[in-house]
Coordinates of C-alpha atoms in Angstrom, one line a residue:
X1 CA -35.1 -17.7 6.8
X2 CA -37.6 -17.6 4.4
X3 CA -41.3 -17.2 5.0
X4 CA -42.7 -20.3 5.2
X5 CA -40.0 -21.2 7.9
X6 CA -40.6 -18.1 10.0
X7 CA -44.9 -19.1 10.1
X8 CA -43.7 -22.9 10.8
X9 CA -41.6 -21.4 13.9
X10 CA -43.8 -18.9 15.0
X11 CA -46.6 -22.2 14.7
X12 CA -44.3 -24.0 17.3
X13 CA -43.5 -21.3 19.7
X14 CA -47.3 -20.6 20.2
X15 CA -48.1 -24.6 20.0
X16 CA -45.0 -24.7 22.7
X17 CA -46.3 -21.8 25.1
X18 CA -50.2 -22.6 25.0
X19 CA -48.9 -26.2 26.2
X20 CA -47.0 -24.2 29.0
X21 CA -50.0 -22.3 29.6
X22 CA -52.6 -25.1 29.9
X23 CA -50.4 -27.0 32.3
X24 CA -49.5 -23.8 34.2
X25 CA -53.5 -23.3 34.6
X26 CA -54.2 -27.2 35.1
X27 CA -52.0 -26.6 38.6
X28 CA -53.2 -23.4 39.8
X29 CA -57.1 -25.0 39.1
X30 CA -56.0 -27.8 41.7
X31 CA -53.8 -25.4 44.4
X32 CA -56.8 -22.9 43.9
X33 CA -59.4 -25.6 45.8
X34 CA -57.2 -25.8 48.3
X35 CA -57.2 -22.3 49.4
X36 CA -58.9 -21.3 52.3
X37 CA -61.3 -18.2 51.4
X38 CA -62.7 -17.1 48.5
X39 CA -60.2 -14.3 48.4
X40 CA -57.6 -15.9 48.0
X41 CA -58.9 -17.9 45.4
X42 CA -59.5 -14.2 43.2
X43 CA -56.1 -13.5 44.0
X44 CA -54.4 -16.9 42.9
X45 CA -56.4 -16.6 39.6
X46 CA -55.6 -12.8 39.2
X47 CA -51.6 -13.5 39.9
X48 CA -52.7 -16.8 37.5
X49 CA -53.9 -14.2 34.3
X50 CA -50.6 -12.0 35.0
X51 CA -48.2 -14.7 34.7
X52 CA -50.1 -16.2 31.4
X53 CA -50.0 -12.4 30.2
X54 CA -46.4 -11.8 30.5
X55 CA -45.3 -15.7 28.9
X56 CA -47.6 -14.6 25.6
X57 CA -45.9 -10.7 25.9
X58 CA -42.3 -12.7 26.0
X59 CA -43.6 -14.8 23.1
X60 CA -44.1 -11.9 21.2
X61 CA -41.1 -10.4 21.8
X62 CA -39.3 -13.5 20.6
X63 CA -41.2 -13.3 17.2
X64 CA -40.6 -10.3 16.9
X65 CA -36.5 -10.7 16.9
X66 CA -36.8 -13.7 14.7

């Protein structure tokens, strides 16, 4: 794999992912007005920023083996 091919891939995993992520967020912005209190609206976006972390950590990890 040369290096052209490895930017184009890379290009298309995080294309891929911030797809995932912005549908991922588009959900938890409509389940969010549906909770009851305002705490558990800090905790759905708090479990919301984990989850987004830990895709873009797994992401990184698959570059990083490619």
């Amino acid at each position: 794999m040369d290096h052209n091919e490895s930017v184009r891939q890379f290009e298309h995993l995080m294309v891929r992912e911030a797809e995932h992520a912005h549908s991922a967020a588009t959900e938890l912005e409509a389940i969010v007005l549906l909770l009851p209190s305002e705490k558990s609206r800090q905790l759905a976006q708090i479990k919301a920023s984990h989850q987004q972390a830990k895709e873009f950590q797994e992401l990184a990890a698959k570059v990083k083996e490619n």
